[in-house]
PDB file of C-alpha atoms in Angstrom:
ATOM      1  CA  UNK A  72      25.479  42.811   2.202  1.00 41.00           C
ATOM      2  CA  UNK A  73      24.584  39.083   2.692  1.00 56.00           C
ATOM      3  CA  UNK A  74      22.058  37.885   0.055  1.00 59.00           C
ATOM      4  CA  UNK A  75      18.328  36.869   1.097  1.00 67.00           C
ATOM      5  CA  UNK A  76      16.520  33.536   1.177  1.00 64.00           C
ATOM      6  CA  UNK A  77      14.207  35.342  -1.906  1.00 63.00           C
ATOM      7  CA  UNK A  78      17.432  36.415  -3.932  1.00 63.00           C
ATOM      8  CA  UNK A  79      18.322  33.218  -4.465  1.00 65.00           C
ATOM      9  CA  UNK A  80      17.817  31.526  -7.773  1.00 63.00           C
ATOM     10  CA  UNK A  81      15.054  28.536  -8.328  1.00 63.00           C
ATOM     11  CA  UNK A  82      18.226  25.830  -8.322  1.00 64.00           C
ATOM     12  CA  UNK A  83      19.268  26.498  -5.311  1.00 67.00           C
ATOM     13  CA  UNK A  84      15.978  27.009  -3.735  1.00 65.00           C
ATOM     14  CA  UNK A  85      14.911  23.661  -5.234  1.00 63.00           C
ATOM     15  CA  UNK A  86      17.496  21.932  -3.354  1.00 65.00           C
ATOM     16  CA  UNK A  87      16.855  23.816  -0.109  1.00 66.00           C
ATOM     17  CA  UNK A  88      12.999  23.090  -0.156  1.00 61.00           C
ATOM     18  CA  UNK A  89      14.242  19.206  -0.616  1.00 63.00           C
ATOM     19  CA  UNK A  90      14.988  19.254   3.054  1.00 64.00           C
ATOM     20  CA  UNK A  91      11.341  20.258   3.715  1.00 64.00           C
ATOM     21  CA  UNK A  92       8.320  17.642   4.696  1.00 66.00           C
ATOM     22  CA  UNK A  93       5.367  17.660   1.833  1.00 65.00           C
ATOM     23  CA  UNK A  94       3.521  19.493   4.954  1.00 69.00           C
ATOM     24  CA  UNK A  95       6.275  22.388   5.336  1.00 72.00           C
ATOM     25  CA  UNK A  96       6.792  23.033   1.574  1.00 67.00           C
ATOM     26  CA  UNK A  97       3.156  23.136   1.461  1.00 63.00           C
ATOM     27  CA  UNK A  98       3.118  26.164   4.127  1.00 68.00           C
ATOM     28  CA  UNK A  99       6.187  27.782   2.961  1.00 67.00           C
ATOM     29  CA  UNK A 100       4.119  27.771  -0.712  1.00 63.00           C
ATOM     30  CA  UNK A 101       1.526  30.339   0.913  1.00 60.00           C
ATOM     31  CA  UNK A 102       4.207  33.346   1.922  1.00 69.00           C
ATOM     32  CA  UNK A 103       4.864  34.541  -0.946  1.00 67.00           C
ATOM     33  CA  UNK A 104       4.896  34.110  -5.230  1.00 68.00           C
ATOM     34  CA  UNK A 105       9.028  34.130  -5.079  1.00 64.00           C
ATOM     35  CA  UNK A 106       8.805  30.429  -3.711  1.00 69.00           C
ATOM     36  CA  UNK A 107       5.586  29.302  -4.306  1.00 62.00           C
ATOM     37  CA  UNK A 108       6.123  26.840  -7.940  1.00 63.00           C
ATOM     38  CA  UNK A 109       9.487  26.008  -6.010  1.00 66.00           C
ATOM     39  CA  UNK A 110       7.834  24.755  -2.610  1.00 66.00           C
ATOM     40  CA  UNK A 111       4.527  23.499  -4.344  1.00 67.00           C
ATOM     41  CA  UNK A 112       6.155  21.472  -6.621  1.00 65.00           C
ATOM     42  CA  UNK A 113       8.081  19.774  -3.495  1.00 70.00           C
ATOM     43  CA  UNK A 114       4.429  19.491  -1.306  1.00 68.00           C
ATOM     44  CA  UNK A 115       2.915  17.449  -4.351  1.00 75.00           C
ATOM     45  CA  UNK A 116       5.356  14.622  -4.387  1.00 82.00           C
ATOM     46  CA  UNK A 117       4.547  12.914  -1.112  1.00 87.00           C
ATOM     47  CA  UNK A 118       0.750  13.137  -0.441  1.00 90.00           C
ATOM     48  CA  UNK A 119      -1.339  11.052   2.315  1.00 91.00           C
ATOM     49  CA  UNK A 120      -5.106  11.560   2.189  1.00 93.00           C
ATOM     50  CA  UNK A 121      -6.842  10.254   4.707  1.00 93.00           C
ATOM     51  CA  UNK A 122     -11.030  10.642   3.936  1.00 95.00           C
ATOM     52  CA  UNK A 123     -12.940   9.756   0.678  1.00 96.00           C
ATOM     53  CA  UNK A 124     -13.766  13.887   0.134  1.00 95.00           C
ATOM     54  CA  UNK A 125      -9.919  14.591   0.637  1.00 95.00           C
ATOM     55  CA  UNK A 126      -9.254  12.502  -2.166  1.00 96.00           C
ATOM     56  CA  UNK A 127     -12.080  13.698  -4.229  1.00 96.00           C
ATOM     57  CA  UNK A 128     -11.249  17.257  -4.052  1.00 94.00           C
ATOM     58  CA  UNK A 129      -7.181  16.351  -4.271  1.00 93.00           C
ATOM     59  CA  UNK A 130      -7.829  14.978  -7.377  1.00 94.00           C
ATOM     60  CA  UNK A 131     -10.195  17.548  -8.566  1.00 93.00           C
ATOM     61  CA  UNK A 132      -6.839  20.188  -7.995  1.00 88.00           C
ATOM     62  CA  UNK A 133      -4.452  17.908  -9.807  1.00 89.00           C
ATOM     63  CA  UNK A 134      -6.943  17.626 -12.869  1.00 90.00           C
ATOM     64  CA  UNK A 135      -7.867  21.165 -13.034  1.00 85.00           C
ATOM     65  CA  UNK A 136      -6.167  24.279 -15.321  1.00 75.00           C
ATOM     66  CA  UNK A 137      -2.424  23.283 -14.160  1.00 71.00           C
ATOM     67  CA  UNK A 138      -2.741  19.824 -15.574  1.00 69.00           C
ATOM     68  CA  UNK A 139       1.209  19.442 -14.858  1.00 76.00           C
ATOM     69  CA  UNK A 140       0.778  19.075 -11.334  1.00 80.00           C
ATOM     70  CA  UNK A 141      -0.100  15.456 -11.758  1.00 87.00           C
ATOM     71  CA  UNK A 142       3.662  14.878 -13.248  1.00 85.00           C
ATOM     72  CA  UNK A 143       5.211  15.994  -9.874  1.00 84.00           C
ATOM     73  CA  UNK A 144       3.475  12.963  -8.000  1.00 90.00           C
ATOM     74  CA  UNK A 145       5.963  11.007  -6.161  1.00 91.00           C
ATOM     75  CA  UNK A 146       3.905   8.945  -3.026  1.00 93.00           C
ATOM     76  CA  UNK A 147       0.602   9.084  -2.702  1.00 96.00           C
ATOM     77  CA  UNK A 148      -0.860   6.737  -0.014  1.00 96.00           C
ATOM     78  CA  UNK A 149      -4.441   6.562   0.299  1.00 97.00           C
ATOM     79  CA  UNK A 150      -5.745   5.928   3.716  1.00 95.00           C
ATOM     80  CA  UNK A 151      -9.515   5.619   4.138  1.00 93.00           C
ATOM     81  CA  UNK A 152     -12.555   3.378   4.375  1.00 91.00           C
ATOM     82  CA  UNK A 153     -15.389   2.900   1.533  1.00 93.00           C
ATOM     83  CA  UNK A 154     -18.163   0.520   1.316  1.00 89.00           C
ATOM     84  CA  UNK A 155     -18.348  -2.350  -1.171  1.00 87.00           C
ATOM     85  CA  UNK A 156     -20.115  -1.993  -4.400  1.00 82.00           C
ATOM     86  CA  UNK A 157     -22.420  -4.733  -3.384  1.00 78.00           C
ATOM     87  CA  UNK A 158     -23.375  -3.252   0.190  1.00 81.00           C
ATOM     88  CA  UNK A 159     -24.817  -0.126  -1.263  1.00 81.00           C
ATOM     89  CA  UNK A 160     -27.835   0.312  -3.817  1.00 75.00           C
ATOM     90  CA  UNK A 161     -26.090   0.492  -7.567  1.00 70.00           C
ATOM     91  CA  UNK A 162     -29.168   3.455  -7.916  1.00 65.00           C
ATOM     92  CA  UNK A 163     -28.446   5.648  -5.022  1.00 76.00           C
ATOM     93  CA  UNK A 164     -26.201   8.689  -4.426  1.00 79.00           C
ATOM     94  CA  UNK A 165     -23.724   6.801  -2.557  1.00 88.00           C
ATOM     95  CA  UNK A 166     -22.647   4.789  -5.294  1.00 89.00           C
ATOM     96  CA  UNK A 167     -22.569   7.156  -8.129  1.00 91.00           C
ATOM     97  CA  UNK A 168     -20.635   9.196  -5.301  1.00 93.00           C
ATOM     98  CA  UNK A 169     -18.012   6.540  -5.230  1.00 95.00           C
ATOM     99  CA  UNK A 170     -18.189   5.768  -8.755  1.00 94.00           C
ATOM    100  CA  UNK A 171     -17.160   9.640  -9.426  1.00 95.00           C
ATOM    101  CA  UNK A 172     -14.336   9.461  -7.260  1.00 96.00           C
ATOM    102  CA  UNK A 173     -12.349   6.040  -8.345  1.00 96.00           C
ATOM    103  CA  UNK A 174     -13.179   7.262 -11.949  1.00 97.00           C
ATOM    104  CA  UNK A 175     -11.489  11.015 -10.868  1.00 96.00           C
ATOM    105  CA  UNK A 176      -8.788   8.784  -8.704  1.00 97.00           C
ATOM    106  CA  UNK A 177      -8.187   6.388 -12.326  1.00 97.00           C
ATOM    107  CA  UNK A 178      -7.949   9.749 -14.323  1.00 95.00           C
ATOM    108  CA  UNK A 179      -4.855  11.068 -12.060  1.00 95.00           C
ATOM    109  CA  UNK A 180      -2.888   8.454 -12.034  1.00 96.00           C
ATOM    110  CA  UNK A 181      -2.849   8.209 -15.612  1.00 94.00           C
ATOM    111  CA  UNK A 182      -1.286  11.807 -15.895  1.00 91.00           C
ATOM    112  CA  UNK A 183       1.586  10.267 -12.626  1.00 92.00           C
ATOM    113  CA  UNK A 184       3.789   8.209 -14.862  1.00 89.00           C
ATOM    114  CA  UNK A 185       6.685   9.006 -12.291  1.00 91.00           C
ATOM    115  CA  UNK A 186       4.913   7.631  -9.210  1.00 95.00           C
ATOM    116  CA  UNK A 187       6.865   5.656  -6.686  1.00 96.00           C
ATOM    117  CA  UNK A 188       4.856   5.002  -3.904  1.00 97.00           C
ATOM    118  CA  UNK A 189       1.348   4.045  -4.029  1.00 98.00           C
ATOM    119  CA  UNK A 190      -0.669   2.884  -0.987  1.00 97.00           C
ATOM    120  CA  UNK A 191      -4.460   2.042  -1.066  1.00 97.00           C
ATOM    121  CA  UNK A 192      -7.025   1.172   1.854  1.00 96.00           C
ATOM    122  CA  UNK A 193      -9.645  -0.800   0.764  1.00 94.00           C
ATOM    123  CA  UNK A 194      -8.268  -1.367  -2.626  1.00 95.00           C
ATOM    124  CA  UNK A 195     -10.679  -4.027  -4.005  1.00 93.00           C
ATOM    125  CA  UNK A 196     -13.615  -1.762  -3.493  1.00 93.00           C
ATOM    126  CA  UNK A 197     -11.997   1.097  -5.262  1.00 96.00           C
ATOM    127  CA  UNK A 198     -11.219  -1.647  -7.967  1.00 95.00           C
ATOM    128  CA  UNK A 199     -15.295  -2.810  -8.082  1.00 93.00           C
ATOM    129  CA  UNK A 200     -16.058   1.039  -8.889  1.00 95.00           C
ATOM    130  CA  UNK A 201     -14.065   1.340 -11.568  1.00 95.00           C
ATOM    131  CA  UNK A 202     -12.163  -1.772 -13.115  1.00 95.00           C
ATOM    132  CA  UNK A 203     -10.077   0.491 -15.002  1.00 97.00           C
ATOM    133  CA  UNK A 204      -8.014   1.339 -12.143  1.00 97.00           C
ATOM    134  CA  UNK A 205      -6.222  -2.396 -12.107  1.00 97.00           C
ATOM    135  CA  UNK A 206      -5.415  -1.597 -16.018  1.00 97.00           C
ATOM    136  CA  UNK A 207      -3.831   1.528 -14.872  1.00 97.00           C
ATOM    137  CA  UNK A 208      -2.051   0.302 -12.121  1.00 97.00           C
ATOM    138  CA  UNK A 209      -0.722  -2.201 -14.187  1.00 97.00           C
ATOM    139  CA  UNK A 210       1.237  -0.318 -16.595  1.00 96.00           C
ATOM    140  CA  UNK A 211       2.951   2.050 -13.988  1.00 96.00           C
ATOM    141  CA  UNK A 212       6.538   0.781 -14.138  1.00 96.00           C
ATOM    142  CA  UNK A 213       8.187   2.866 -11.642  1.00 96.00           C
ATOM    143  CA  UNK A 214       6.560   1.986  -8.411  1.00 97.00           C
ATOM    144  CA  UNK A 215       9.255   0.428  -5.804  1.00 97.00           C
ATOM    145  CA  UNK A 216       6.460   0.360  -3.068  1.00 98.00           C
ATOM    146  CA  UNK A 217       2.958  -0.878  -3.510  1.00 98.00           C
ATOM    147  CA  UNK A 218       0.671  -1.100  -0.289  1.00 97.00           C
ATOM    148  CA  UNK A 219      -2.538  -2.862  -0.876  1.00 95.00           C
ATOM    149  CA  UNK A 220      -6.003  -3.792   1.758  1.00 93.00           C
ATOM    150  CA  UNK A 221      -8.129  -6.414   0.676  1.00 86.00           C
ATOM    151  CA  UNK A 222      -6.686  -8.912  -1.795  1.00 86.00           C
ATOM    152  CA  UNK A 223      -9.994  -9.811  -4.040  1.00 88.00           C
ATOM    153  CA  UNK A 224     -10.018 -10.392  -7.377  1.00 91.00           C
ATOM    154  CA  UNK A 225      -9.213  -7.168  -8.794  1.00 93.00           C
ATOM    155  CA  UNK A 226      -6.623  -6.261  -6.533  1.00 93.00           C
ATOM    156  CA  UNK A 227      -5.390  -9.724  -7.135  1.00 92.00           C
ATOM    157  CA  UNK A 228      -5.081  -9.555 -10.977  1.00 94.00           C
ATOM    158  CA  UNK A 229      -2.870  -5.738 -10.681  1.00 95.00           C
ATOM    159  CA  UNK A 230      -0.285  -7.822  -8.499  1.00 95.00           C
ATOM    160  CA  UNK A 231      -0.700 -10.601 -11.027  1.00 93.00           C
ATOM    161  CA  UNK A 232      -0.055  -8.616 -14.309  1.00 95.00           C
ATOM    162  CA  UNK A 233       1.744  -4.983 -13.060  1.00 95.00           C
ATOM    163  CA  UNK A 234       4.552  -4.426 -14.517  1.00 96.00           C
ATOM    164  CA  UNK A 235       6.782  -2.590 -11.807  1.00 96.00           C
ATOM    165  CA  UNK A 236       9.352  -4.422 -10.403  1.00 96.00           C
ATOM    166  CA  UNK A 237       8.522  -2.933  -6.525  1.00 97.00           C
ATOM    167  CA  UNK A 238      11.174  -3.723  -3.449  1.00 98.00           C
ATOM    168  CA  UNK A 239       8.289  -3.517  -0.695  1.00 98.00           C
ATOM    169  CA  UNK A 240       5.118  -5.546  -1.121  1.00 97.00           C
ATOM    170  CA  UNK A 241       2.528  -5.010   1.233  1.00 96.00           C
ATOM    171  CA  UNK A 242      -0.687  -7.353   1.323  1.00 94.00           C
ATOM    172  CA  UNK A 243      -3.080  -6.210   4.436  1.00 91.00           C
ATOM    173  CA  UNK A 244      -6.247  -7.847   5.319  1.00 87.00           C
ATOM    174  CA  UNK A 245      -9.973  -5.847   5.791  1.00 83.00           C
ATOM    175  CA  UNK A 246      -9.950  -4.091   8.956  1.00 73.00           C
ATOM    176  CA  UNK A 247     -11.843  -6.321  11.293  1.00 64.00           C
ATOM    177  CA  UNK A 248     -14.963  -4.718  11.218  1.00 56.00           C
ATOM    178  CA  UNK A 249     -15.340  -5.250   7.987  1.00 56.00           C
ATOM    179  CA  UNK A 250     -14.104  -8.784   7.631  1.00 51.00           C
ATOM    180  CA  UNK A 251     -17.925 -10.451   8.294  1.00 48.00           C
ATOM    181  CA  UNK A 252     -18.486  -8.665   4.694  1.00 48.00           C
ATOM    182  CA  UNK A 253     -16.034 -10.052   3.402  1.00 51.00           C
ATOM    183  CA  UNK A 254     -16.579 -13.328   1.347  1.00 49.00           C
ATOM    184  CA  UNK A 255     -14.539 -15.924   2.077  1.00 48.00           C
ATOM    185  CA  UNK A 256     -11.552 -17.442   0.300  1.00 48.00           C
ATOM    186  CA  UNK A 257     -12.415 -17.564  -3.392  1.00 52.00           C
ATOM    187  CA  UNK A 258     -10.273 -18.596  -6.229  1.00 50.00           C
ATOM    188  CA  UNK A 259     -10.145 -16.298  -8.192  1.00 56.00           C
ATOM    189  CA  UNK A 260      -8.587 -13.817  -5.482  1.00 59.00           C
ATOM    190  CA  UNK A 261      -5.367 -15.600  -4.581  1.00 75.00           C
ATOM    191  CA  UNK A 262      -2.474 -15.180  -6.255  1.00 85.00           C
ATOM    192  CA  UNK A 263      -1.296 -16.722  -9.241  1.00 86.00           C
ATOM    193  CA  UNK A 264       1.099 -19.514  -8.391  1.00 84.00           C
ATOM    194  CA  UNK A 265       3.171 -18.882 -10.923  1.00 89.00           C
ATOM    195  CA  UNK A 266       4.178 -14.959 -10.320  1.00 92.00           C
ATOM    196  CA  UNK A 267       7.564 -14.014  -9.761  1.00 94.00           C
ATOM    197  CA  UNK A 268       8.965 -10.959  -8.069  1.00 95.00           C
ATOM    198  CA  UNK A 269      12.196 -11.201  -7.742  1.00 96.00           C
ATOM    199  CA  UNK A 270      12.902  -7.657  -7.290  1.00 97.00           C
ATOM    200  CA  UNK A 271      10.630  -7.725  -3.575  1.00 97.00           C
ATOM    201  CA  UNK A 272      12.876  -7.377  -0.906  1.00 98.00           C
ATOM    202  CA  UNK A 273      10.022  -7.062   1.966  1.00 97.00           C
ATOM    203  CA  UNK A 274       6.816  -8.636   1.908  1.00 96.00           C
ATOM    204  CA  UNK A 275       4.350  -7.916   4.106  1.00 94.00           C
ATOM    205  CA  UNK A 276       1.542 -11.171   3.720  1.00 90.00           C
ATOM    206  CA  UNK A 277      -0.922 -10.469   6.720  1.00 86.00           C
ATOM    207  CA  UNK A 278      -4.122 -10.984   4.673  1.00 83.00           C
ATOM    208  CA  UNK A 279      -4.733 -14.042   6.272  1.00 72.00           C
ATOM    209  CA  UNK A 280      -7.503 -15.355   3.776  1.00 74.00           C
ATOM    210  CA  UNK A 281      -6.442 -15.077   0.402  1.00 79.00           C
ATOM    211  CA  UNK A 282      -3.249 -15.509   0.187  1.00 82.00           C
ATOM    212  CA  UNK A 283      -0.901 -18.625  -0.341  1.00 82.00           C
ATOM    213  CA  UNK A 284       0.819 -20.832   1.756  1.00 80.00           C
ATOM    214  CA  UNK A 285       4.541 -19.482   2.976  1.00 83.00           C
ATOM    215  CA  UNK A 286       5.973 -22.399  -0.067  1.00 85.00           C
ATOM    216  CA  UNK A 287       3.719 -20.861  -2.282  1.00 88.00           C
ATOM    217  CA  UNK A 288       5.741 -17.097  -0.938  1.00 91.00           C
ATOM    218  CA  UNK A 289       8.778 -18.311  -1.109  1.00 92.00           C
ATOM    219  CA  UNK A 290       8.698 -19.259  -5.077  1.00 93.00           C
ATOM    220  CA  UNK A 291       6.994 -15.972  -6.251  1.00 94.00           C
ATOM    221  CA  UNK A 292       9.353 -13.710  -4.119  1.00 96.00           C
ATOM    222  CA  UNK A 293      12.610 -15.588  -3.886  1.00 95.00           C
ATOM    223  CA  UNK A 294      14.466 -12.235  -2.910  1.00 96.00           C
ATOM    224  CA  UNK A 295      12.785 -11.332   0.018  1.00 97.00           C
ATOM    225  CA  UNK A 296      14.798 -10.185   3.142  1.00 96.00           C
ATOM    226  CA  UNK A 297      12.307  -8.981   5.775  1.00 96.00           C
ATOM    227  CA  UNK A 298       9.193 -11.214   5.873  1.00 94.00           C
ATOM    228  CA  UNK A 299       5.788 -10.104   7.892  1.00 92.00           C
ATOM    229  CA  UNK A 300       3.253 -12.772   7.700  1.00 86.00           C
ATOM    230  CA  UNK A 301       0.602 -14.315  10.164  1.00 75.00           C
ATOM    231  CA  UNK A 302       0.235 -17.378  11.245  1.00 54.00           C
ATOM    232  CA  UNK A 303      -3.369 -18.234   9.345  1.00 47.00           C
ATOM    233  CA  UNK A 304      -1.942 -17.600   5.831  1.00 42.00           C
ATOM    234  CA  UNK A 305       0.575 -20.555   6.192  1.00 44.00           C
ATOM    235  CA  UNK A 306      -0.356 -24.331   5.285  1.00 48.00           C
ATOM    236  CA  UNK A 307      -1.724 -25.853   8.280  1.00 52.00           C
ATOM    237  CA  UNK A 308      -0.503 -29.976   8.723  1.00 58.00           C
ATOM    238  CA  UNK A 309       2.640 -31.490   8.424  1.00 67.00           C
ATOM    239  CA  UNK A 310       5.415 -28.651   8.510  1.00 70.00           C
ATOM    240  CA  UNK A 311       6.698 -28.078   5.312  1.00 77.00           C
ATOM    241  CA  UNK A 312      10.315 -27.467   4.592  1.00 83.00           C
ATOM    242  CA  UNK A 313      11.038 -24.267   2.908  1.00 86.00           C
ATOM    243  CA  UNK A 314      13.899 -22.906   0.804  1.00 89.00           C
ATOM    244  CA  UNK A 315      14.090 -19.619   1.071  1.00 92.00           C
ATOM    245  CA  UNK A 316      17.850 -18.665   1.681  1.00 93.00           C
ATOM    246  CA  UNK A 317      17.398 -14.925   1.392  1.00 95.00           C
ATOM    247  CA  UNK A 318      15.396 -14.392   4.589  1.00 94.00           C
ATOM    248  CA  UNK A 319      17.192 -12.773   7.456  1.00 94.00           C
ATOM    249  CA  UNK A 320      14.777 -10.803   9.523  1.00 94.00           C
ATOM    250  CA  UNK A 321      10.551 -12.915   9.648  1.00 90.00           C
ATOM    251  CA  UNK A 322       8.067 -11.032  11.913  1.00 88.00           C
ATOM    252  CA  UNK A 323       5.383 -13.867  12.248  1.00 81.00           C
ATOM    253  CA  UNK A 324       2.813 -14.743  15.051  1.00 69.00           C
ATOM    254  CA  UNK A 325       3.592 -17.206  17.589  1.00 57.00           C
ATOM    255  CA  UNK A 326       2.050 -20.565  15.385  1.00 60.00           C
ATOM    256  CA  UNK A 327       3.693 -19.547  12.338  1.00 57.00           C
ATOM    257  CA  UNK A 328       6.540 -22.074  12.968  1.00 59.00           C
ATOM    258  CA  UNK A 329       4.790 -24.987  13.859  1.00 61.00           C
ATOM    259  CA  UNK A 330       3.784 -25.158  10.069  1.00 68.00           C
ATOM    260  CA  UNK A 331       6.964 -24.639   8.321  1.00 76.00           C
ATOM    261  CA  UNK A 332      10.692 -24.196   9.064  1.00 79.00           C
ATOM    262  CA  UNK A 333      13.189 -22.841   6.646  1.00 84.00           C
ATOM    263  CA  UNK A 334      15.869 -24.884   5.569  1.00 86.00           C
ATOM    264  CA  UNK A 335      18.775 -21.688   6.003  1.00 87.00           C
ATOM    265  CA  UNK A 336      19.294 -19.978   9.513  1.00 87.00           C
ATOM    266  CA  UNK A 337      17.305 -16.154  10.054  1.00 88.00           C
ATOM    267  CA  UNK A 338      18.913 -14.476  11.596  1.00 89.00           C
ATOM    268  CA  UNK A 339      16.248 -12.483  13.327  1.00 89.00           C
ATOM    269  CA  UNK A 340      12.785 -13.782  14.696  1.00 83.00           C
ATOM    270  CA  UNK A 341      10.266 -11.392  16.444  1.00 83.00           C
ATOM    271  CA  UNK A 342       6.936 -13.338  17.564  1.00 77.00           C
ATOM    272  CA  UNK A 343       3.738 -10.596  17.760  1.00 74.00           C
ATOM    273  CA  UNK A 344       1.416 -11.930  19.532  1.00 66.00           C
ATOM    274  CA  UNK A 345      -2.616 -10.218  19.234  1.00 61.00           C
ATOM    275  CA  UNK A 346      -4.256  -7.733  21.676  1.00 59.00           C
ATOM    276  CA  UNK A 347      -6.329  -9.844  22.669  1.00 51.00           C
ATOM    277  CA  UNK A 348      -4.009 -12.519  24.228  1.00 49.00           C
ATOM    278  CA  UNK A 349      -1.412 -10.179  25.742  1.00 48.00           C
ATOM    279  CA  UNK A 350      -4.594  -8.886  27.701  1.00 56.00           C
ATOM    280  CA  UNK A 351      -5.607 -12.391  28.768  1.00 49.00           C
ATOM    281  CA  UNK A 352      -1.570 -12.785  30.158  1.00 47.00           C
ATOM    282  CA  UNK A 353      -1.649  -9.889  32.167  1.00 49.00           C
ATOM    283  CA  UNK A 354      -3.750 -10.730  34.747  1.00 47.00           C
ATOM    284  CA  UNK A 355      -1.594 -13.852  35.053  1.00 41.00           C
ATOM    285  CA  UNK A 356       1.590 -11.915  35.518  1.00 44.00           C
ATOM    286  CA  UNK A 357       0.134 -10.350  38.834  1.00 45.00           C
TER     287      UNK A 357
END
């Protein structure tokens, strides 16, 4: 007589539930107690939240009686919009709302040593809630992905100072509504000159306003393969002559080049253009 799926022992049903999505093992956790440590462990290593009340009642699960949970955390990417510290009253709701959840979000991640991936909309304003955050992010040493919105200060001073040694480095701008509240480039949010991350294999550099010039790239990730980058976060003037032998594959706007060339050959170009301007050619295709 053949053996069942619930016969088998929590090894082999480990590996099987490997094959799962984060969503499936979730579902499979729910049918019954045989499988469900096995297939919740597997749905709490790659998370996405995607609202500000997902991640404040995530976090509330992770930090309640099964404390251990936390330790399974392998990805968690954080996708949704917050307001600024300084566009809401410090005295109302809203902000001590806020202020509960980066302080709930800062308390997690301290119990995720393991954590890989980490991915953060509107990072800076999580940052301004609670500053504790960059100190935490800072002494994770086994992220190999780090995906970060809105470069200010804070957010500036984790990439600064962590000390992971991540292969994917992603820099995004605001979302453009929220760019007019936005200060412009200050200081104290660019990146220090003299980083190096040598382990970064792609870098994503799209936040257009405070970060460096593509010579200023090239020093403090001298490894990278696959550059993205836009054209208004490269030195504007004479083109400047970059060595930066590693790069084979640049995804850049159409301007990017008239500012810089690279001194070795790429061996793959792919020129994005906005929406914007591809709807202003169509009508002259016609």
């Amino acid at each position: 007589m053949p053996a069942s799926f619930l016969s088998l022992n929590d090894d082999v049903l480990a590996v099987l539930v490997s094959y799962l999505s984060s969503q499936d093992a979730r579902q499979l956790s729910y049918t019954t107690r045989a499988v469900h440590v096995v297939a919740a462990h597997r749905a709490l290593q790659f998370v996405s939240l995607r609202s500000f009340s997902t991640v404040v009642r995530f976090c509330a699960y992770m930090l309640g009686k099964m404390q251990h949970r936390v330790f399974a955390l392998r990805e968690l990417r954080i996708h949704c919009t917050i307001a600024r510290a300084s566009e809401v009253d410090t005295a109302s709701q809203t902000a001590e709302t806020y202020a509960k959840g980066a302080a709930s979000l800062v308390k997690m991640l301290e119990g995720a040593p393991r954590l890989r991936v980490f991915a953060l909309d509107c990072a800076e304003y999580w940052m301004e809630y609670q500053t504790r955050l960059v100190d935490v992010l800072c002494t994770m040493t086994h992220l190999t992905e780090v995906d970060i919105q809105v470069v200010g200060p804070h957010a500036a001073r984790f990439i600064n100072n962590m000390e992971a040694t991540p292969h994917k480095l992603i820099l995004r701008p605001p979302r453009r509504r929220d760019r007019r509240a936005w200060p412009t480039e200050t200081t104290d949010s660019r990146l220090n000159p003299e980083l190096r991350l040598p382990s970064v294999k792609y870098l994503a550099a799209t936040d257009c306003v405070n970060l460096p010039g593509a010579n200023f790239l090239a020093q403090m990730f001298p490894s990278t393969r696959s550059l993205d980058i836009r054209y208004e976060g490269i030195d504007h003037g004479q083109p400047v002559e970059l060595n930066w032998p590693t790069l084979e594959y640049v995804r850049a706007r159409g301007h990017a080049f008239a500012s810089w060339r690279n001194v070795s050959a790429i061996h793959l170009l792919e020129l994005a253009y906005p929406r914007w301007l591809l709807s202003m050619w169509q009508p002259l295709q016609q």
